[in-house]
Short mmCIF file of C-alpha atoms in Angstrom, two decimals:
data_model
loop_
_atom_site.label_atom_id
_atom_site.label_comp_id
_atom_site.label_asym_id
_atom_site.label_seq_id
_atom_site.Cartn_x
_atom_site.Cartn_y
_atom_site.Cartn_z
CA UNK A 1 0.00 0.00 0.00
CA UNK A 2 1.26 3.57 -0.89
CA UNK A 3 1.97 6.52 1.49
CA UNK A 4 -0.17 9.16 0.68
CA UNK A 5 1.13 11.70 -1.54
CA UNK A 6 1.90 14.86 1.40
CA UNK A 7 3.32 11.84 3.88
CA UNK A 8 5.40 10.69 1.08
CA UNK A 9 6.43 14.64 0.82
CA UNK A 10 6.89 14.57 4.64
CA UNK A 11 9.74 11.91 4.34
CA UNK A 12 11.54 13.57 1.87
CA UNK A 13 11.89 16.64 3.39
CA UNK A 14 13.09 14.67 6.46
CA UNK A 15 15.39 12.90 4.26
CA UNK A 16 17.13 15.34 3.07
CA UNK A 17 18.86 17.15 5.41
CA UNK A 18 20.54 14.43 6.52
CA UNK A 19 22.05 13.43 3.96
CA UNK A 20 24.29 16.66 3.72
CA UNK A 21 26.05 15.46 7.15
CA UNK A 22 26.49 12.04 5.93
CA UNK A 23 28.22 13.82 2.65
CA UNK A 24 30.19 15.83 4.92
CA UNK A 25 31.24 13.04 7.70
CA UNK A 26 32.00 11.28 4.82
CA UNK A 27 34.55 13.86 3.21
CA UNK A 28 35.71 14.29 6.22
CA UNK A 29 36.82 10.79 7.11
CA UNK A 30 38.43 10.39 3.24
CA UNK A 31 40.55 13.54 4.42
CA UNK A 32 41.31 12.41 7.53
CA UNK A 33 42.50 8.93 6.16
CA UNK A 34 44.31 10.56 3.44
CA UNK A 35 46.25 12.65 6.62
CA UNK A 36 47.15 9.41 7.86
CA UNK A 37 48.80 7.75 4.83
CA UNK A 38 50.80 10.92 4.57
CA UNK A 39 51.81 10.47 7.97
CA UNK A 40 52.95 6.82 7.05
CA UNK A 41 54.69 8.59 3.82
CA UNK A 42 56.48 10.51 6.45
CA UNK A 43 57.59 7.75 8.71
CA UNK A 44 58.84 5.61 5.81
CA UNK A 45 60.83 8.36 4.30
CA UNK A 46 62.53 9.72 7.87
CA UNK A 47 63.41 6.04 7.78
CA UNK A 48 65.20 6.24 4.75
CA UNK A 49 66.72 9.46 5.54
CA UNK A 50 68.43 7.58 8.60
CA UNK A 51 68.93 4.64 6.36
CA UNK A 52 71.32 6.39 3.49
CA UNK A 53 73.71 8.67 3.51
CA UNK A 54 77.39 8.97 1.77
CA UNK A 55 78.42 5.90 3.43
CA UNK A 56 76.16 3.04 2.38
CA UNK A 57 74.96 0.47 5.78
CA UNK A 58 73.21 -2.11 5.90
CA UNK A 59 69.71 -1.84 7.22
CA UNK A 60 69.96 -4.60 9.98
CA UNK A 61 73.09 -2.36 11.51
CA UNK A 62 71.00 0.95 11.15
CA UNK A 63 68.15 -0.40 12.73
CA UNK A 64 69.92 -2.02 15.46
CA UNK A 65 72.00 1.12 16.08
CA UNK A 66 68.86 3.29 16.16
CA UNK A 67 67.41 1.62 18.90
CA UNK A 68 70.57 0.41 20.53
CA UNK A 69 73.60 3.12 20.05
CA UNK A 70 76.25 1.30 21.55
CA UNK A 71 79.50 3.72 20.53
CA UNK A 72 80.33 2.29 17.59
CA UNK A 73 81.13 3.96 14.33
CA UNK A 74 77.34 2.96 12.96
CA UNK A 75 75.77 4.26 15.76
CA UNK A 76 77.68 7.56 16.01
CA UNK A 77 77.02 8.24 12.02
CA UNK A 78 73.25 7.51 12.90
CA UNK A 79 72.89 9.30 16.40
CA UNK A 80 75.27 12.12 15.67
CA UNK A 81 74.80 13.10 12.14
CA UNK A 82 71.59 11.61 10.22
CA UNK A 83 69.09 11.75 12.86
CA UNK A 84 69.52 15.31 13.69
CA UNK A 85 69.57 15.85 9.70
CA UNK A 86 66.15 14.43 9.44
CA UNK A 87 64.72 16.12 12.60
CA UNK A 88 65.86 19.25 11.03
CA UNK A 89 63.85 18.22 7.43
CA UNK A 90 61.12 17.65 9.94
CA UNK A 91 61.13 21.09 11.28
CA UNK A 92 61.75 23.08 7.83
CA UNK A 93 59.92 20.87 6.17
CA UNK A 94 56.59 21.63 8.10
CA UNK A 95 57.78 25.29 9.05
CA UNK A 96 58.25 25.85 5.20
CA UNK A 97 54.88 24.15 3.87
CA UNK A 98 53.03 25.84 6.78
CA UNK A 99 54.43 29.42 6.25
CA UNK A 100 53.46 28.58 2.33
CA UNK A 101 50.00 27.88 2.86
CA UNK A 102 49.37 30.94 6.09
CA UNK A 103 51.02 33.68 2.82
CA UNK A 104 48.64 32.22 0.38
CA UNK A 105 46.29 32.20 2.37
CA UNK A 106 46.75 35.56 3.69
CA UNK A 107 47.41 37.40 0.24
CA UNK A 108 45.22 35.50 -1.31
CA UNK A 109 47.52 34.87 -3.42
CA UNK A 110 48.02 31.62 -5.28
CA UNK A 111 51.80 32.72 -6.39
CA UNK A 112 52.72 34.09 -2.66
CA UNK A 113 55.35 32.74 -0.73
CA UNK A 114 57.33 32.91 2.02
CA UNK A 115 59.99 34.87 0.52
CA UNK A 116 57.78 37.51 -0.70
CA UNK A 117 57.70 39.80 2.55
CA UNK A 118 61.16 39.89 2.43
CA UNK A 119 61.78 36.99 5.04
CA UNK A 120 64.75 35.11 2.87
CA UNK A 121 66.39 37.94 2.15
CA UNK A 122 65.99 39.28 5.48
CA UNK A 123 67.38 36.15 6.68
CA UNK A 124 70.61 36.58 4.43
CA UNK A 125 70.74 39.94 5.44
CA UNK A 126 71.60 38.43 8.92
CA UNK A 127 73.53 36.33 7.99
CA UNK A 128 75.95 38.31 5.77
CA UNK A 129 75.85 40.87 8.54
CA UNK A 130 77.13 37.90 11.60
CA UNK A 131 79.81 37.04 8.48
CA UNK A 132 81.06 40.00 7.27
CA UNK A 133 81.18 42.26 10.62
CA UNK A 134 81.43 40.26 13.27
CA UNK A 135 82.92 37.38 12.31
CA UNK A 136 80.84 34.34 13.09
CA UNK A 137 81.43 31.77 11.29
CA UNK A 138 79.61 28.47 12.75
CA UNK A 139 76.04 27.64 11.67
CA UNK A 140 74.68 27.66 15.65
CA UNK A 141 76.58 31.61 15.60
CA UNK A 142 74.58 32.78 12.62
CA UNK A 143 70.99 30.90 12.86
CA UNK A 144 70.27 34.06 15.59
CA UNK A 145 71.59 36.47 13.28
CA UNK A 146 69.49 35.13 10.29
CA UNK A 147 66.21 34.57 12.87
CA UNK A 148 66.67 38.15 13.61
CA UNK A 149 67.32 39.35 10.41
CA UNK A 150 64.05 37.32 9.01
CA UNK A 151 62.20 39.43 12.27
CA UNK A 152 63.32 42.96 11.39
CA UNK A 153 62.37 42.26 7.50
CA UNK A 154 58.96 41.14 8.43
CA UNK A 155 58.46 44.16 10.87
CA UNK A 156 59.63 46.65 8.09
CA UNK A 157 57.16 45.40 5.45
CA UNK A 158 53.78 45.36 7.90
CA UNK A 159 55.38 49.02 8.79
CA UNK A 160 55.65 50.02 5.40
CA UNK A 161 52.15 48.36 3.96
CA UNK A 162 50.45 49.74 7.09
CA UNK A 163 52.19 53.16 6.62
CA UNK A 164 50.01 56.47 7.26
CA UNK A 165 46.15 55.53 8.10
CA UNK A 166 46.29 52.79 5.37
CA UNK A 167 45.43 49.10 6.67
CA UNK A 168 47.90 46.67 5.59
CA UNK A 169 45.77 45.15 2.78
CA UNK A 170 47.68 42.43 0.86
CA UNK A 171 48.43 44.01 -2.02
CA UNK A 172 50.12 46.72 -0.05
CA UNK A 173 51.93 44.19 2.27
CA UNK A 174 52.95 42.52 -1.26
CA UNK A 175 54.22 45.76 -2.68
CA UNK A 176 56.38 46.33 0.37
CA UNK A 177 57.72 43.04 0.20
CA UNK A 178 58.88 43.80 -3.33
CA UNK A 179 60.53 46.77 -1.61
CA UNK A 180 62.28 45.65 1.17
CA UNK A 181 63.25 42.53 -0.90
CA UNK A 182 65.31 44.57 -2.95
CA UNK A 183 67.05 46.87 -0.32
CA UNK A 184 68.15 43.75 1.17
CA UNK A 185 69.28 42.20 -2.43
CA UNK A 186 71.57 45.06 -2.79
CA UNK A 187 72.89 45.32 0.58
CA UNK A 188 74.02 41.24 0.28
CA UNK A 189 75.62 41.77 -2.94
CA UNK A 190 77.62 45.05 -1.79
CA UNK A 191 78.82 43.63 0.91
CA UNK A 192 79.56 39.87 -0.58
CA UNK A 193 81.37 41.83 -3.37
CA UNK A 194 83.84 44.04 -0.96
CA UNK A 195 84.37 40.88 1.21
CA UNK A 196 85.52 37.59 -0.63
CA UNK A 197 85.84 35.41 2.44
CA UNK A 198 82.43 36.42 3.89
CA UNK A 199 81.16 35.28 0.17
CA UNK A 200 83.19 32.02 0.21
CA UNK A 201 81.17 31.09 3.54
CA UNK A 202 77.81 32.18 2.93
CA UNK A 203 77.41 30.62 -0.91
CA UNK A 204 77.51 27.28 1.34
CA UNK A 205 74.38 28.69 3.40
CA UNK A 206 72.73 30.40 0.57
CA UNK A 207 72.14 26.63 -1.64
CA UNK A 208 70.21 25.45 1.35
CA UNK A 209 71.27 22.39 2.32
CA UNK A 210 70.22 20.14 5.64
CA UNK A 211 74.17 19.11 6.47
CA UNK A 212 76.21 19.89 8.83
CA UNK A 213 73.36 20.48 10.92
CA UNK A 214 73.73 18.87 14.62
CA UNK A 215 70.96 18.62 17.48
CA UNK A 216 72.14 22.06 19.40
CA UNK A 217 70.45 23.64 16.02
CA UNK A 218 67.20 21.50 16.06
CA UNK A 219 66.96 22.77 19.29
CA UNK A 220 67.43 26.55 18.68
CA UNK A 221 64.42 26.36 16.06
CA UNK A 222 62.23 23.99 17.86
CA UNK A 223 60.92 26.91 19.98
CA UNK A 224 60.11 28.93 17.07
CA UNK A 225 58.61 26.42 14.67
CA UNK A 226 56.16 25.13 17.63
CA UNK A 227 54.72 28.86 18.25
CA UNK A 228 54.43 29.41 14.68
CA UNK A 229 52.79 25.99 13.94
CA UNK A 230 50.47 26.69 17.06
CA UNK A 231 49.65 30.21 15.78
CA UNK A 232 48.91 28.90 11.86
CA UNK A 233 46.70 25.92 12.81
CA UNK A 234 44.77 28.41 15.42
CA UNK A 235 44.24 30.34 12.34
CA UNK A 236 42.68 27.85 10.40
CA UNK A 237 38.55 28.83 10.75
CA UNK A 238 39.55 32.94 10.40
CA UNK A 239 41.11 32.27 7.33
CA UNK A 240 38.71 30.41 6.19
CA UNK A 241 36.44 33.23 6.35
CA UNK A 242 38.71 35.80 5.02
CA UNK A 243 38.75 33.62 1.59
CA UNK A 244 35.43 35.52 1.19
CA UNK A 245 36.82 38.60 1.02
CA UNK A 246 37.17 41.53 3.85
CA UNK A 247 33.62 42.26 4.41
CA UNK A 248 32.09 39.06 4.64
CA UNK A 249 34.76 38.12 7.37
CA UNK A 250 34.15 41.25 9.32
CA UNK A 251 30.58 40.05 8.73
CA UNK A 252 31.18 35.93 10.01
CA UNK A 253 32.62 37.36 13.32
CA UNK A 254 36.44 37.65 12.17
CA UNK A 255 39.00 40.17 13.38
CA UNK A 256 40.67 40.57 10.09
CA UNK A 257 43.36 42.95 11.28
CA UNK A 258 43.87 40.43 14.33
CA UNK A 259 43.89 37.74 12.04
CA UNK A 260 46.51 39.24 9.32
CA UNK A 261 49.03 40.48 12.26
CA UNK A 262 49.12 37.05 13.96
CA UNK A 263 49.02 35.32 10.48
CA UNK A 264 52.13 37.49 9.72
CA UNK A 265 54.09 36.80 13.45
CA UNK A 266 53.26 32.83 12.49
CA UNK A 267 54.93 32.99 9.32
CA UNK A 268 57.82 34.87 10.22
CA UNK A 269 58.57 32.36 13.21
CA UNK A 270 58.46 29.50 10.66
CA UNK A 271 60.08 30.78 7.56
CA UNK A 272 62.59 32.60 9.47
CA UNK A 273 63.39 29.67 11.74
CA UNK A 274 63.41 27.13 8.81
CA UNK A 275 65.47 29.72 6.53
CA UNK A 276 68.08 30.49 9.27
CA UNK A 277 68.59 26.53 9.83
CA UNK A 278 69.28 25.59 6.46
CA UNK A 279 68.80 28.41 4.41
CA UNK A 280 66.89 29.50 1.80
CA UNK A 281 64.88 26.39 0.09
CA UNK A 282 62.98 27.26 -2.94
CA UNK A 283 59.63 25.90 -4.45
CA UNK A 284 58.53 23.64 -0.57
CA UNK A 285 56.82 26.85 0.27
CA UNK A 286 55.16 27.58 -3.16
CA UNK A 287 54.39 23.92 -4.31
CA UNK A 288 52.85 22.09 -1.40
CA UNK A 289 49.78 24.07 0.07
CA UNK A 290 48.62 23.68 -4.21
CA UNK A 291 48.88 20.13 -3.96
CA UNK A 292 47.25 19.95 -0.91
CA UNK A 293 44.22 22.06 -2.28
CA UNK A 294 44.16 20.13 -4.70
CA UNK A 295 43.63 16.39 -2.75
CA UNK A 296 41.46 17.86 0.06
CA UNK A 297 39.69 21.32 -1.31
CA UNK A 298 39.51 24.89 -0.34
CA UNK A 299 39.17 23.91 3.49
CA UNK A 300 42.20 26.25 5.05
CA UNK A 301 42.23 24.03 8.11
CA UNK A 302 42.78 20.32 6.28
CA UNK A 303 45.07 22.64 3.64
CA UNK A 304 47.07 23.79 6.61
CA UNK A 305 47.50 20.27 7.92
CA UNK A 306 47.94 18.40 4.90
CA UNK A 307 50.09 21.09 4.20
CA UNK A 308 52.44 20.34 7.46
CA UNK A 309 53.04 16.65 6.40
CA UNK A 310 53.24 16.74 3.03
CA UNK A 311 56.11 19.28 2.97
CA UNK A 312 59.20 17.44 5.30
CA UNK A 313 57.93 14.04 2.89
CA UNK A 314 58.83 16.40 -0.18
CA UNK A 315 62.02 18.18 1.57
CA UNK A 316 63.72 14.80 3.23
CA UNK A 317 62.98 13.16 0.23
CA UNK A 318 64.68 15.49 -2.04
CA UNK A 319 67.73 15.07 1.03
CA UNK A 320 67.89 11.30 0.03
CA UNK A 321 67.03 11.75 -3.25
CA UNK A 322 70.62 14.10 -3.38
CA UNK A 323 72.25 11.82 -1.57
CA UNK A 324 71.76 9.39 -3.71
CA UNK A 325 72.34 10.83 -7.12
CA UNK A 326 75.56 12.25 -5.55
CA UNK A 327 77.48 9.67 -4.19
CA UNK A 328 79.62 9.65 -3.08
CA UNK A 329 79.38 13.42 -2.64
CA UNK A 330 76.07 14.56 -2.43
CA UNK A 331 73.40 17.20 -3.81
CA UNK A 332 72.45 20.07 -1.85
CA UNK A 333 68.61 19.77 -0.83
CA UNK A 334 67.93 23.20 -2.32
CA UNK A 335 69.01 22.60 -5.70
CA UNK A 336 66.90 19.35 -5.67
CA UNK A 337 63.84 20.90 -4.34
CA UNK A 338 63.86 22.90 -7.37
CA UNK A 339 64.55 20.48 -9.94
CA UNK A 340 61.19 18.67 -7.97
CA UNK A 341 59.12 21.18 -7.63
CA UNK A 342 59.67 23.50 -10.90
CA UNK A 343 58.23 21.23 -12.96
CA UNK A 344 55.35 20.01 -10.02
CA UNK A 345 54.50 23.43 -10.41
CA UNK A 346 54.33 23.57 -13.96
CA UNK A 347 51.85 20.85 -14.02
CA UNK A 348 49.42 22.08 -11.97
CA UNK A 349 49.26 25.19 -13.67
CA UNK A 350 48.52 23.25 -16.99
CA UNK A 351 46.02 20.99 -14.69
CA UNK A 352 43.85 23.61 -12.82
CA UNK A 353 43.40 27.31 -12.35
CA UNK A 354 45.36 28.50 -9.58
CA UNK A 355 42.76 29.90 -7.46
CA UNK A 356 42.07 30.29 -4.01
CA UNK A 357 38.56 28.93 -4.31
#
C-alpha cells in the first residue's frame, strides 16, 4: 500500500537534510585517512633518511644502532649526524609548507610565498651581517643572526604596507615586500662583493642544504617552529572566512586585522626559523599548500594540515634523493627541491586554475 502523496512529501523533506552530514562526515573521514597515509609517507621516508647517507649500511646495523647506540662507528654516524639531519627536514619541512599555505592564504595569493615579505632575504641579510662584521662563522653563531634578520624584515614590510592611516591590505603588504626585498638584495651583494671570504662562507648557506646540521640547532628552532605551527593551525577557521573577502569576514565574526598580524608573526617564526637553519629552500613553500588544495579542497584548516606533512615528505625526500644521485658526494637539498618542484609546479598550472577557491 502507498503513502499518501503529502506523507510521502513529509519523508523527503526529512530525508534530506541528513544526507548533507552524511556527505560531509564522509569527506571528512576520506581527508582524515588521506592525513594518515601521509603520515605513514612521512615515517617511511625519515626512515630512509636515517637509512642512506654517503656511506652506504646495511639496514639490519641501522636499525639495530637506532634503537641500541652502543659507541660504535654505525651508531655515532646515525645518532650524531643523520638523525639530527632528518629532525631538522622535519622542522623546515613543516615550518616551510606551513608558512606557504598561512602567505597564500593571507594574500590570497596563489603565487605568494614565504619569501615575498622579504623573510629570505631578510634572513641573508643576517647572515651576511654575523659574516662579514662580526665574524661568526659556525652555523649555531649565525641561525640568531638570520632569525633576527628574518624578524626585522617582516616588521619593516607590515610598517611600510600599514604606513600612514592605510590598513595593511595584501596588495600593499605585497608591494612592500617587493621593496624591502630589494634593499636587502643590494645590501648582500655590496657587501659579498667588498668581502671575498664572507662570500666564500655564505654561498655554502645560501644553496640550502640540511648538512652539517647537529641537534644544538634543532633545538634553537624547535621553539620557534612550535609557536608558529600553534599560531597557523589556530588560524585555520579565520582564514577560512577571510577567503570571502574583507567584508564578509568582518561580517562571520572575524578580526581581520587580528587575524593578518598574527598570520604574519606565524609565518615569520616558521620561515625565518626554517630559513636560518638551512637556508633558503625554494619551491617547498610555493608547491605544497597547491597540492594539498588540490587532494582535500579549499578547506584552510585540512590545507594547513595536509600542508604540514606533506612538505618534510617532499624536503627529506629530495635530502635522500641528493644523496643518492651524488654519491659519493652529495646534492644540496635546495638545488633538488627545485629540480622537484619547478616542474610540479608547472603541471598544476597546466592541470587547474590557480585559485584560491
Amino acid at each position: 500500500m502507498s503513502l499518501p502523496v503529502e506523507t510521502q512529501a513529509v519523508s523527503h523533506e526529512e530525508a534530506a537534510p541528513a544526507a548533507v552530514p552524511t556527505a560531509r562526515g564522509t569527506a571528512a573521514a576520506l581527508r582524515g585517512a588521506g592525513l594518515l597515509a601521509v603520515l605513514a609517507a612521512l615515517v617511511l621516508v625519515s626512515l630512509l633518511g636515517v637509512w642512506t647517507g654517503t656511506r652506504g649500511l646495511p639496514f639490519t646495523d641501522v636499525w639495530s644502532a637506532l634503537w641500541h647506540p652502543d659507541g660504535s662507528e654505525t651508531s655515532i654516524i646515525i645518532h650524531d649526524y643523520r638523525i639530527p639531519r632528518t629532525l631538522l627536514g622535519l622542522l623546515v619541512g613543516a615550518a616551510l609548507g606551513l608558512s606557504g599555505a598561512l602567505m597564500q592564504a593571507l594574500t590570497r595569493n596563489p603565487l605568494a610565498e614565504p619569501g615575498l615579505l622579504g623573510i629570505s632575504l631578510g634572513s641573508s641579510a643576517g647572515v651576511v651581517t654575523a659574516l662579514a662584521f662580526l665574524g661568526v662563522g659556525s652555523v649555531l653563531g649565525y641561525v640568531w643572526f638570520a632569525f633576527l634578520g628574518a624578524a626585522l624584515a617582516s616588521a619593516a614590510v607590515y610598517l611600510l604596507g600599514s604606513s600612514g592611516r592605510k590598513v595593511a591590505t595584501p596588495d600593499r603588504l605585497v608591494v612592500a615586500g617587493a621593496a624591502v626585498t630589494a634593499v636587502l638584495y643590494a645590501f648582500n651583494s655590496a657587501v659579498l662583493l667588498l668581502n671575498p671570504s664572507a662570500f666564500d662562507q655564505f654561498r655554502f648557506w645560501t644553496v640550502g642544504s640540511l648538512a652539517g646540521r647537529y641537534l644544538d640547532v634543532v633545538y634553537v628552532i624547535l621553539p620557534f617552529i612550535a609557536a608558529g605551527l600553534f599560531i597557523a593551525l589556530l588560524l585555520g577557521p579565520s582564514l577560512n572566512a577571510l577567503a570571502l573577502g574583507d567584508q564578509m569576514g568582518r561580517a562571520l565574526g572575524v578580526n581581520v586585522n587580528r587575524t593578518r598580524i598574527l598570520g604574519a608573526v606565524g609565518v615569520m617564526l616558521l620561515c625565518g626559523a626554517a630559513t636560518a637553519a638551512a637556508g633558503p629552500i625554494a619551491f617547498v613553500g610555493l608547491v605544497v599548500p597547491h597540492i594539498a588544495r588540490f587532494v582535500v579542497g579549499p578547506d584552510q584548516r585540512w590545507v594547513l594540515a595536509y600542508s604540514m606533512l606533506l612538505a618534510p615528505v617532499l624536503l627529506i625526500g629530495a635530502d635522500v634523493a641528493g644523496r643518492l644521485i651524488g654519491a659519493p658526494g652529495e646534492i644540496q637539498v635546495g638545488i633538488v627541491t627545485a629540480f622537484i618542484g619547478a616542474p610540479v609546479f608547472l603541471a598544476l598550472c597546466r592541470r587547474r586554475k590557480l585559485v584560491m577557491l
